[in-house]
CSV table of C-alpha atoms and ligand atoms in Angstrom, one decimal:
chain,number,residue,atom,x,y,z
D,182,MET,CA,-11.5,24.1,13.4
D,183,LYS,CA,-13.3,20.8,13.9
D,184,ILE,CA,-13.7,17.9,11.4
D,185,THR,CA,-15.1,14.4,11.3
D,186,VAL,CA,-13.3,11.4,9.7
D,187,VAL,CA,-15.5,8.4,8.8
D,188,GLY,CA,-13.4,5.2,8.7
D,189,THR,CA,-10.3,4.4,10.8
D,190,GLY,CA,-8.4,2.2,8.3
D,191,TYR,CA,-4.9,3.3,6.9
D,192,VAL,CA,-6.3,6.4,5.3
D,193,GLY,CA,-8.8,7.5,7.9
D,194,LEU,CA,-6.6,6.9,11.0
D,195,VAL,CA,-3.5,8.5,9.5
D,196,SER,CA,-5.3,11.5,8.0
D,197,GLY,CA,-7.3,12.1,11.2
D,198,THR,CA,-4.3,11.8,13.5
D,199,CYS,CA,-2.2,14.1,11.2
D,200,PHE,CA,-4.9,16.7,11.0
D,201,ALA,CA,-5.1,16.6,14.8
D,202,GLU,CA,-1.3,17.1,14.8
D,203,PHE,CA,-1.9,20.2,12.7
D,204,GLY,CA,-4.0,21.5,15.6
D,205,VAL,CA,-7.5,20.6,14.2
D,206,ASN,CA,-10.1,19.0,16.5
D,207,VAL,CA,-10.8,15.6,15.0
D,208,VAL,CA,-13.4,13.0,15.7
D,209,CYS,CA,-12.7,9.6,14.0
D,210,VAL,CA,-15.8,7.4,13.6
D,211,ASP,CA,-16.0,3.7,12.9
D,212,LYS,CA,-18.8,1.2,13.2
D,213,ASP,CA,-16.3,-1.4,14.6
D,214,ARG,CA,-16.9,-1.0,18.4
D,215,GLU,CA,-13.9,-3.2,19.4
D,216,LYS,CA,-11.6,-1.1,17.1
D,217,ILE,CA,-12.9,2.2,18.6
D,218,LYS,CA,-12.5,0.9,22.1
D,219,LYS,CA,-8.8,0.0,21.4
D,220,LEU,CA,-8.1,3.3,19.6
D,221,LYS,CA,-9.4,5.3,22.5
D,222,LYS,CA,-6.6,3.6,24.5
D,223,GLY,CA,-4.1,4.4,21.8
D,224,ILE,CA,-4.0,0.7,20.6
D,225,ILE,CA,-3.4,0.7,16.9
D,226,PRO,CA,-4.8,-2.2,14.7
D,227,ILE,CA,-2.2,-1.7,12.0
D,228,PHE,CA,1.6,-1.5,11.8
D,229,GLU,CA,2.5,2.0,10.7
D,230,PRO,CA,5.8,3.4,12.0
D,231,GLY,CA,5.2,6.4,14.3
D,232,LEU,CA,1.4,6.2,14.2
D,233,GLU,CA,0.9,4.9,17.8
D,234,GLU,CA,2.9,7.7,19.4
D,235,LEU,CA,1.1,10.3,17.3
D,236,VAL,CA,-2.3,8.9,18.2
D,237,LYS,CA,-1.5,8.8,21.9
D,238,LYS,CA,0.0,12.3,21.8
D,239,ASN,CA,-3.1,13.8,20.2
D,240,ILE,CA,-5.5,11.9,22.4
D,241,LYS,CA,-3.6,13.3,25.4
D,242,GLU,CA,-3.7,16.8,24.0
D,243,LYS,CA,-7.4,16.4,23.5
D,244,ARG,CA,-7.5,17.1,19.8
D,245,LEU,CA,-8.2,13.5,18.7
D,246,PHE,CA,-11.3,11.6,19.6
D,247,PHE,CA,-12.8,8.2,18.6
D,248,GLN,CA,-16.4,7.1,18.6
D,249,THR,CA,-19.0,4.9,16.9
D,250,ASN,CA,-21.8,7.5,16.9
D,251,LEU,CA,-21.7,9.4,13.6
D,252,SER,CA,-24.5,11.8,14.4
D,253,GLU,CA,-22.8,13.1,17.6
D,254,SER,CA,-19.4,13.3,15.8
D,255,LEU,CA,-20.9,15.6,13.1
D,256,ASN,CA,-21.8,18.4,15.5
D,257,GLY,CA,-19.9,21.6,14.6
D,258,SER,CA,-17.7,19.8,12.0
D,259,GLU,CA,-16.9,22.1,9.0
D,260,ALA,CA,-15.6,19.1,7.0
D,261,VAL,CA,-16.6,15.5,7.0
D,262,PHE,CA,-14.0,13.1,5.4
D,263,ILE,CA,-15.2,9.8,4.0
D,264,ALA,CA,-12.2,7.5,4.4
D,265,VAL,CA,-13.8,4.1,4.2
D,266,GLY,CA,-12.6,1.1,2.2
D,267,THR,CA,-13.1,0.9,-1.6
D,268,PRO,CA,-11.9,-2.7,-2.3
D,269,SER,CA,-12.0,-4.2,-5.7
D,270,ARG,CA,-15.5,-5.6,-6.4
D,271,ARG,CA,-15.5,-9.4,-6.7
D,272,GLY,CA,-15.5,-10.6,-10.2
D,273,ASP,CA,-15.3,-7.4,-12.3
D,274,GLY,CA,-12.5,-5.3,-10.7
D,275,HIS,CA,-14.6,-2.2,-10.4
D,276,ALA,CA,-14.2,-0.3,-7.0
D,277,ASP,CA,-16.8,-1.4,-4.5
D,278,LEU,CA,-18.4,1.8,-3.4
D,279,SER,CA,-21.0,0.4,-1.0
D,280,TYR,CA,-19.2,1.6,2.1
D,281,VAL,CA,-18.8,5.1,0.6
D,282,TYR,CA,-22.5,5.4,-0.3
D,283,ALA,CA,-23.5,4.0,3.1
D,284,ALA,CA,-21.4,6.7,4.8
D,285,ALA,CA,-22.9,9.4,2.5
D,286,LYS,CA,-26.4,8.3,3.4
D,287,GLU,CA,-25.7,8.3,7.1
D,288,ILE,CA,-24.1,11.8,6.9
D,289,ALA,CA,-27.2,13.0,4.9
D,290,LYS,CA,-29.5,11.8,7.7
D,291,ASN,CA,-27.5,13.3,10.6
D,292,LEU,CA,-25.7,16.5,9.4
D,293,LYS,CA,-27.3,19.6,10.9
D,294,ASN,CA,-24.9,22.4,9.8
D,295,TYR,CA,-23.2,23.3,6.6
D,296,ALA,CA,-20.1,21.1,5.9
D,297,VAL,CA,-17.9,20.0,3.1
D,298,ILE,CA,-18.2,16.3,2.6
D,299,VAL,CA,-14.7,15.2,1.4
D,300,ASN,CA,-13.9,11.9,-0.4
D,301,LYS,CA,-10.5,10.9,0.9
D,302,SER,CA,-10.8,7.3,-0.1
D,303,THR,CA,-9.7,6.4,-3.7
D,304,VAL,CA,-13.0,6.6,-5.6
D,305,PRO,CA,-13.8,6.2,-9.3
D,306,ILE,CA,-14.2,9.3,-11.4
D,307,GLY,CA,-17.7,10.7,-10.9
D,308,THR,CA,-18.2,9.4,-7.3
D,309,GLY,CA,-18.2,13.0,-5.9
D,310,LYS,CA,-21.1,13.8,-8.1
D,311,GLU,CA,-22.9,10.6,-7.1
D,312,VAL,CA,-22.3,11.3,-3.4
D,313,HIS,CA,-23.8,14.8,-3.9
D,314,LYS,CA,-26.9,13.3,-5.5
D,315,ILE,CA,-27.4,10.8,-2.7
D,316,ILE,CA,-27.2,13.4,0.0
D,317,GLU,CA,-29.4,15.8,-1.9
D,318,GLU,CA,-32.1,13.2,-2.4
D,319,ILE,CA,-32.1,12.2,1.3
D,320,ASN,CA,-31.9,15.7,2.7
D,321,PRO,CA,-33.0,18.3,0.1
D,322,GLN,CA,-32.9,21.1,2.7
D,323,LEU,CA,-29.3,20.5,3.7
D,324,GLU,CA,-26.6,23.1,2.9
D,325,PHE,CA,-23.5,21.2,1.9
D,326,ASP,CA,-20.8,20.6,-0.7
D,327,VAL,CA,-18.9,17.5,-1.8
D,328,ALA,CA,-15.2,17.7,-2.6
D,329,SER,CA,-12.4,15.3,-3.6
D,330,ASN,CA,-9.1,15.2,-1.7
D,331,PRO,CA,-7.3,12.0,-2.7
D,332,GLU,CA,-4.5,10.8,-0.4
D,333,PHE,CA,-1.0,9.8,-1.7
D,334,LEU,CA,0.1,7.9,1.4
D,335,ARG,CA,2.6,5.0,1.1
D,336,GLU,CA,2.3,2.3,3.7
D,337,GLY,CA,5.3,2.4,6.0
D,338,SER,CA,5.9,6.1,5.4
D,339,ALA,CA,2.3,7.3,5.6
D,340,ILE,CA,2.9,10.0,8.3
D,341,ASN,CA,5.8,11.6,6.5
D,342,ASP,CA,3.8,11.5,3.3
D,343,PHE,CA,0.9,13.3,5.0
D,344,MET,CA,3.0,15.9,6.9
D,345,ARG,CA,5.4,16.6,4.0
D,346,PRO,CA,3.4,15.8,0.8
D,347,ASP,CA,4.7,16.5,-2.7
D,348,ARG,CA,1.4,18.2,-3.3
D,349,VAL,CA,-2.2,18.4,-2.0
D,350,VAL,CA,-5.0,18.0,-4.6
D,351,ILE,CA,-8.4,19.4,-3.9
D,352,GLY,CA,-11.3,19.0,-6.3
D,353,SER,CA,-14.2,21.3,-5.3
D,354,GLU,CA,-17.2,22.9,-7.0
D,355,ASN,CA,-17.2,26.3,-5.3
D,356,GLN,CA,-15.2,28.8,-3.3
D,357,ARG,CA,-16.9,28.1,0.0
D,358,ALA,CA,-15.8,24.5,0.0
D,359,GLN,CA,-12.4,25.5,-1.3
D,360,ASN,CA,-11.9,28.0,1.5
D,361,ILE,CA,-12.6,25.5,4.2
D,362,LEU,CA,-10.1,23.0,2.8
D,363,LYS,CA,-7.6,25.7,2.2
D,364,GLU,CA,-7.9,26.6,5.9
D,365,LEU,CA,-7.5,23.0,6.9
D,366,TYR,CA,-4.2,22.6,5.0
D,367,ARG,CA,-2.9,26.0,6.1
D,368,PRO,CA,-0.1,24.4,8.3
D,369,LEU,CA,1.5,23.1,5.0
D,370,TYR,CA,1.9,26.6,3.7
D,371,LEU,CA,4.9,26.9,5.9
D,372,LEU,CA,6.5,24.1,3.8
D,373,GLU,CA,5.3,25.9,0.6
D,374,THR,CA,3.5,22.6,-0.4
D,375,PRO,CA,1.9,23.1,-3.8
D,376,ILE,CA,-1.9,22.9,-3.4
D,377,LEU,CA,-3.7,22.2,-6.7
D,378,PHE,CA,-7.4,23.4,-6.7
D,379,THR,CA,-9.3,21.8,-9.6
D,380,LYS,CA,-12.6,20.1,-10.5
D,381,ARG,CA,-13.8,17.1,-8.6
D,382,GLU,CA,-13.5,14.7,-11.6
D,383,THR,CA,-10.0,15.9,-12.3
D,384,ALA,CA,-8.9,15.3,-8.7
D,385,GLU,CA,-10.4,11.8,-8.8
D,386,LEU,CA,-8.6,11.0,-12.0
D,387,ILE,CA,-5.2,12.4,-10.7
D,388,LYS,CA,-5.2,9.8,-8.0
D,389,TYR,CA,-5.8,6.9,-10.4
D,390,ALA,CA,-3.4,8.3,-13.0
D,391,ALA,CA,-0.7,8.8,-10.4
D,392,ASN,CA,-0.9,5.2,-9.1
D,393,SER,CA,-1.2,3.7,-12.6
D,394,PHE,CA,1.8,5.7,-13.8
D,395,LEU,CA,3.9,4.5,-10.8
D,396,ALA,CA,2.7,0.9,-11.4
D,397,THR,CA,3.8,1.4,-15.1
D,398,LYS,CA,7.3,2.4,-14.0
D,399,ILE,CA,7.6,-0.7,-11.9
D,400,ALA,CA,6.3,-3.1,-14.6
D,401,PHE,CA,8.6,-1.3,-17.1
D,402,ILE,CA,11.8,-1.8,-15.0
D,403,ASN,CA,10.7,-5.4,-14.3
D,404,GLU,CA,10.5,-6.2,-18.0
D,405,ILE,CA,13.7,-4.3,-18.7
D,406,SER,CA,15.4,-6.5,-16.0
D,407,ASP,CA,14.4,-9.6,-17.9
D,408,LEU,CA,15.9,-8.2,-21.1
D,409,CYS,CA,19.1,-7.3,-19.1
D,410,GLU,CA,19.5,-11.0,-18.2
D,411,LYS,CA,19.3,-11.9,-21.8
D,412,VAL,CA,21.8,-9.3,-23.1
D,413,GLY,CA,24.2,-9.3,-20.2
D,414,ALA,CA,23.3,-5.8,-19.0
D,415,ASN,CA,23.0,-4.6,-15.4
D,416,VAL,CA,19.4,-3.4,-14.5
D,417,SER,CA,20.6,-1.5,-11.4
D,418,ASP,CA,22.8,0.7,-13.7
D,419,VAL,CA,20.0,1.0,-16.3
D,420,SER,CA,17.8,2.4,-13.5
D,421,ILE,CA,20.5,4.9,-12.5
D,422,GLY,CA,21.3,5.8,-16.1
D,423,ILE,CA,17.7,6.6,-17.1
D,424,GLY,CA,16.7,7.9,-13.6
D,425,LEU,CA,19.2,10.7,-13.9
D,426,ASP,CA,17.0,12.2,-16.6
D,427,GLY,CA,14.9,14.7,-14.7
D,428,ARG,CA,12.0,13.8,-16.9
D,429,ILE,CA,12.1,10.1,-15.7
D,430,GLY,CA,13.2,10.4,-12.1
D,431,LYS,CA,15.1,7.8,-10.2
D,432,LYS,CA,12.3,6.6,-7.9
D,433,PHE,CA,10.1,3.5,-8.5
D,434,LEU,CA,12.7,1.9,-10.9
D,435,HIS,CA,13.7,-0.9,-8.6
D,436,PRO,CA,13.0,-4.3,-10.2
D,437,GLY,CA,11.3,-6.9,-7.9
D,438,PRO,CA,8.9,-9.8,-7.9
D,439,GLY,CA,6.0,-7.6,-8.9
D,440,TYR,CA,4.1,-4.8,-7.2
D,441,GLY,CA,1.5,-5.6,-4.5
D,442,GLY,CA,-0.3,-3.7,-1.8
D,443,SER,CA,-3.8,-2.3,-1.2
D,444,CYS,CA,-3.6,0.3,-4.0
D,445,PHE,CA,-1.6,-0.4,-7.2
D,446,PRO,CA,-3.4,-3.7,-8.0
D,447,LYS,CA,-6.8,-2.4,-7.1
D,448,ASP,CA,-6.4,1.1,-8.7
D,449,THR,CA,-4.9,0.0,-12.0
D,450,LEU,CA,-7.8,-2.5,-12.4
D,451,ALA,CA,-10.5,0.1,-11.5
D,452,LEU,CA,-9.0,2.7,-13.9
D,453,VAL,CA,-8.9,0.1,-16.7
D,454,LYS,CA,-12.6,-0.7,-16.0
D,455,THR,CA,-13.6,2.9,-15.9
D,456,ALA,CA,-11.8,3.6,-19.2
D,457,GLN,CA,-13.5,0.6,-20.8
D,458,ASP,CA,-16.9,1.9,-19.6
D,459,TYR,CA,-16.3,5.3,-21.1
D,460,LYS,CA,-15.1,3.6,-24.4
D,461,SER,CA,-11.7,5.1,-24.0
D,462,PRO,CA,-9.6,2.0,-23.1
D,463,LEU,CA,-6.2,2.4,-21.4
D,464,LYS,CA,-4.3,-0.3,-23.4
D,465,LEU,CA,-1.0,0.5,-21.7
D,466,ILE,CA,-2.4,0.0,-18.2
D,467,GLU,CA,-4.1,-3.2,-19.3
D,468,GLN,CA,-0.7,-4.4,-20.3
D,469,VAL,CA,0.8,-3.3,-16.9
D,470,VAL,CA,-1.9,-5.3,-15.0
D,471,ASP,CA,-1.2,-8.4,-17.1
D,472,SER,CA,2.6,-7.9,-17.0
D,473,ASN,CA,2.5,-7.7,-13.2
D,474,LYS,CA,0.4,-10.9,-12.8
D,475,LYS,CA,2.8,-12.8,-15.1
D,476,ARG,CA,5.8,-11.4,-13.1
D,477,LYS,CA,4.7,-13.0,-9.8
D,478,ARG,CA,4.1,-16.4,-11.5
D,479,SER,CA,7.5,-16.2,-13.3
D,480,MET,CA,9.3,-15.6,-10.0
D,481,TYR,CA,8.1,-19.0,-8.7
D,482,ARG,CA,9.5,-20.7,-11.8
D,483,ARG,CA,12.8,-18.8,-11.3
D,484,ILE,CA,13.1,-20.2,-7.8
D,485,LEU,CA,12.4,-23.8,-8.9
D,486,LYS,CA,15.0,-23.4,-11.7
D,487,ALA,CA,17.7,-22.4,-9.2
D,488,ILE,CA,17.3,-25.5,-7.1
D,489,PRO,CA,19.1,-28.8,-8.0
D,490,LYS,CA,16.8,-31.3,-9.6
D,491,ASP,CA,16.5,-34.5,-7.6
D,492,ASN,CA,13.4,-36.2,-6.3
D,493,SER,CA,13.9,-35.3,-2.7
D,494,ASN,CA,11.5,-32.7,-1.2
D,495,LYS,CA,13.3,-29.4,-1.1
D,496,ILE,CA,13.3,-27.0,1.9
D,497,ILE,CA,13.1,-23.4,0.8
D,498,SER,CA,13.6,-20.5,3.2
D,499,ILE,CA,11.5,-17.4,2.5
D,500,LEU,CA,12.6,-14.0,4.0
D,501,GLY,CA,9.9,-11.5,3.8
D,502,LEU,CA,6.1,-12.2,3.3
D,503,THR,CA,4.6,-8.6,3.3
D,504,PHE,CA,4.2,-6.7,0.0
D,505,LYS,CA,6.9,-4.3,1.0
D,506,PRO,CA,9.0,-3.5,4.1
D,507,ASN,CA,7.8,-1.5,7.2
D,508,THR,CA,4.3,-2.8,7.0
D,509,ASP,CA,2.4,-5.9,8.2
D,510,ASP,CA,0.1,-5.7,5.1
D,511,MET,CA,-0.1,-8.9,3.0
D,512,ARG,CA,-2.6,-7.6,0.4
D,513,ASP,CA,-1.6,-8.7,-3.1
D,514,SER,CA,1.9,-9.6,-1.8
D,515,PRO,CA,4.0,-11.7,-4.2
D,516,SER,CA,4.3,-14.3,-1.4
D,517,LEU,CA,0.5,-15.0,-1.9
D,518,ASP,CA,1.4,-16.4,-5.4
D,519,ILE,CA,4.8,-17.8,-4.8
D,520,ILE,CA,4.3,-19.8,-1.5
D,521,PRO,CA,1.3,-21.8,-2.7
D,522,SER,CA,3.1,-22.6,-6.0
D,523,LEU,CA,6.2,-23.8,-4.2
D,524,VAL,CA,4.1,-26.0,-1.8
D,525,LYS,CA,2.3,-27.5,-4.8
D,526,SER,CA,5.8,-28.4,-6.2
D,527,ASN,CA,6.4,-30.5,-3.1
D,528,CYS,CA,8.6,-27.9,-1.3
D,529,LYS,CA,8.6,-27.5,2.4
D,530,LEU,CA,9.0,-23.8,3.5
D,531,ARG,CA,10.7,-22.1,6.4
D,532,VAL,CA,9.5,-18.5,6.5
D,533,PHE,CA,10.2,-15.3,8.5
D,534,ASP,CA,8.9,-11.8,8.3
D,535,PRO,CA,9.7,-9.1,10.9
D,536,GLU,CA,6.1,-7.8,11.1
D,537,GLY,CA,3.9,-9.8,8.8
D,538,MET,CA,3.8,-13.3,10.5
D,539,LEU,CA,0.3,-12.8,12.1
D,540,GLU,CA,-1.3,-11.5,8.9
D,541,ALA,CA,0.6,-14.1,6.8
D,542,LYS,CA,-0.7,-17.0,8.8
D,543,LYS,CA,-4.3,-16.0,8.1
D,544,ASN,CA,-3.5,-16.3,4.3
D,545,PHE,CA,-1.7,-19.7,4.4
D,546,LEU,CA,-3.9,-21.8,6.7
D,547,LYS,CA,-4.4,-24.5,4.1
D,548,TYR,CA,-0.6,-24.9,3.6
D,549,ASP,CA,0.2,-24.9,7.3
D,550,SER,CA,1.5,-28.4,7.3
D,551,LYS,CA,4.2,-27.5,4.8
D,552,ILE,CA,5.2,-24.2,6.4
D,553,THR,CA,7.5,-23.7,9.4
D,554,TRP,CA,7.0,-20.3,11.0
D,555,CYS,CA,10.4,-19.1,12.2
D,556,LYS,CA,11.5,-16.5,14.7
D,557,ASN,CA,14.3,-15.0,12.6
D,558,ALA,CA,16.2,-15.2,9.3
D,559,TYR,CA,18.7,-17.7,10.6
D,560,GLU,CA,16.2,-20.1,12.0
D,561,ALA,CA,14.4,-19.9,8.6
D,562,SER,CA,17.7,-20.8,6.8
D,563,GLU,CA,18.3,-24.0,8.8
D,564,ASN,CA,18.9,-27.1,6.6
D,565,SER,CA,17.5,-25.3,3.6
D,566,ASP,CA,18.2,-26.0,-0.1
D,567,ALA,CA,17.8,-22.3,-1.0
D,568,LEU,CA,17.1,-19.0,0.7
D,569,VAL,CA,14.8,-16.6,-1.1
D,570,ILE,CA,14.7,-12.8,-0.3
D,571,LEU,CA,11.2,-11.7,-1.2
D,572,THR,CA,10.7,-8.4,0.8
D,573,GLU,CA,13.6,-6.0,1.3
D,574,TRP,CA,13.4,-5.5,5.1
D,575,ASN,CA,16.5,-3.7,6.3
D,576,GLN,CA,17.4,-6.5,8.7
D,577,PHE,CA,17.9,-8.8,5.7
D,578,ARG,CA,20.5,-6.5,4.1
D,579,ALA,CA,23.5,-7.5,6.2
D,580,LEU,CA,23.0,-11.1,7.2
D,581,ASP,CA,26.0,-13.0,8.7
D,582,LEU,CA,27.0,-15.0,5.6
D,583,ASN,CA,29.3,-17.3,7.4
D,584,LYS,CA,26.5,-18.2,9.8
D,585,LEU,CA,24.1,-18.8,6.9
D,586,LYS,CA,26.6,-21.0,5.2
D,587,LYS,CA,26.8,-23.3,8.2
D,588,LEU,CA,23.1,-23.4,8.7
D,589,MET,CA,22.0,-24.1,5.1
D,590,LYS,CA,22.1,-27.5,3.4
D,591,ARG,CA,22.9,-25.9,0.1
D,592,GLN,CA,24.4,-22.4,-0.2
D,593,ILE,CA,22.0,-21.0,-2.7
D,594,ILE,CA,20.6,-17.4,-2.3
D,595,ILE,CA,17.8,-16.2,-4.6
D,596,ASP,CA,17.6,-12.4,-4.1
D,597,LEU,CA,14.4,-11.1,-5.8
D,598,ARG,CA,15.1,-7.6,-4.5
D,599,ASN,CA,18.7,-7.2,-5.5
D,600,ILE,CA,19.7,-6.2,-2.0
D,601,TYR,CA,23.1,-7.9,-2.1
D,602,ASN,CA,26.3,-7.3,-4.2
D,603,PRO,CA,26.7,-10.4,-6.4
D,604,ARG,CA,30.5,-10.3,-6.1
D,605,GLU,CA,30.5,-10.2,-2.3
D,606,ILE,CA,28.0,-13.1,-2.1
D,607,LYS,CA,30.0,-15.3,-4.5
D,608,GLU,CA,33.3,-14.5,-2.7
D,609,ASN,CA,31.5,-16.0,0.4
D,610,GLY,CA,31.0,-19.2,-1.4
D,611,PHE,CA,27.3,-18.9,-2.3
D,612,GLU,CA,25.6,-19.6,-5.6
D,613,TYR,CA,23.7,-16.3,-6.1
D,614,HIS,CA,20.7,-15.5,-8.2
D,615,SER,CA,19.4,-12.0,-8.5
D,616,ILE,CA,17.3,-10.1,-11.1
D,617,GLY,CA,18.6,-8.3,-14.1
D,618,ARG,CA,22.2,-8.5,-13.1
D,619,SER,CA,24.1,-11.3,-14.9
D,620,ILE,CA,27.6,-11.1,-13.4
W,199,LIG,C1,1.2,3.3,-3.2
W,199,LIG,C2,1.5,4.7,-3.7
W,199,LIG,O1,3.0,4.9,-3.7
W,199,LIG,C3,0.9,5.8,-2.8
W,199,LIG,O2,1.2,7.1,-3.3
W,199,LIG,C4,-0.6,5.5,-2.8
W,199,LIG,O3,-1.3,6.5,-2.0
W,199,LIG,C5,-0.9,4.1,-2.3
W,199,LIG,O4,-0.3,3.2,-3.1
W,199,LIG,P1,1.9,1.6,-1.3
W,199,LIG,O5,1.1,0.7,-2.1
W,199,LIG,O6,1.8,1.8,0.2
W,199,LIG,O7,1.7,3.2,-1.9
W,199,LIG,O8,3.4,1.2,-1.5
W,199,LIG,P2,4.6,1.6,-2.6
W,199,LIG,O9,5.8,2.0,-1.8
W,199,LIG,O10,4.1,2.5,-3.6
W,199,LIG,O11,4.9,0.1,-3.3
W,199,LIG,C6,3.9,-0.5,-4.0
W,199,LIG,C7,4.5,-1.8,-4.6
W,199,LIG,O12,5.4,-1.5,-5.6
W,199,LIG,C8,5.2,-2.7,-3.5
W,199,LIG,O13,4.8,-4.0,-3.7
W,199,LIG,C9,6.6,-2.4,-3.8
W,199,LIG,O14,7.4,-3.6,-3.5
W,199,LIG,C10,6.6,-2.2,-5.3
W,199,LIG,N1,7.8,-1.4,-5.8
W,199,LIG,C11,7.9,-0.1,-5.4
W,199,LIG,C12,8.7,-2.0,-6.6
W,199,LIG,O15,8.6,-3.2,-7.0
W,199,LIG,N2,9.7,-1.3,-7.1
W,199,LIG,C13,9.8,0.1,-6.8
W,199,LIG,O16,10.8,0.7,-7.3
W,199,LIG,C14,8.9,0.6,-5.9
């Protein structure tokens, strides 16, 4: 089987490579010549554990190819995946579909044989229908179908999420399209992965509803953690206690400084907008969006509150800049709110992130004079008034507390990911602030 994947970002590159690993012949296409040149050599533009090895392996085994010429890449392809970016549109929060429509137009002009055009990118409800219309208008003679096959990949575990998914969702309009996609995902049958075949609009809504529900769980436990602080409860035990109910489930109930990333913030906003357009507002998700925004701002105030008041400029250490561990992605990371606020409160910052330093520097150029970019957590803690854990990278989970104590000016730790045991930290002579766990 041969397929084309248009777009080599997180979704396109991971999907294309994993399909190749399934034994499919895959051509990944991108307009970015530089990127394609690097990909042909197995040089990956993103940090995604295991991806580089898998790309190199499938290039070597001649199942994975990269090129900039869409027309050539389409020859003989039975499925053409559109996996281009769908960022939030400036100003109104709707998904920007210009890249999706541009890809659809180019496919319409160049496709010579029947193929299923598959929206892999997260696209608003009704986009599949719109893509079908665009292609039909440009090339009325063409035989094709349009399907929806949303991805549920988490950054940092994208390969595992693709190879061992909880489910595959396919929205298609006829048996012919369904059969091609069924064949493509055949390797998952061995894992007995549930494959849901449904209408296109239903598949499109499933993606938004899934992300919005997960975002709701996070906003919920973040607000519960605030209440725990007020009533003297322990949010970690609340998470365990409710998560043991099979109807709730224990995942995505870890309180933190607010969710970030390239999906939750964008997808919740896009779904809220779509619902408003259809006069069926999603009030709950509107509250989730608002709650999350407020959460990031409240974290900055919490840090300031933990630092002794005197008129000297404070040095604050920040461990973790990316929106989550095992990625270099800074999109909507809480650090993008917290760092500027601390700088504006006359704090000097010493920061470290295992993978995100390069990406982070691009986001904090105007604060550069107030930020020292450090090589590790200990260098970041030198002479600091407080150390903030913002992203729960594994290497921050067992820091040498004695070493930290000697390096820091004040022994204050503000753990916004609850990765430490409060008792252990206090026994080591630190003032310890975490979330939802008054000791
Ligand atoms: C998410 C969805 O999980 C994935 O299915 C979808 O395809 C893309 O969006 P991703 O954004 O990569 O994946 O990361 P995820 O692991 O879901 O975390 C999203 C945000 O929620 C991060 O900022 C993370 O720190 C936060 N989070 C997650 C919490 O604060 N608490 C939790 O319990 C889980």
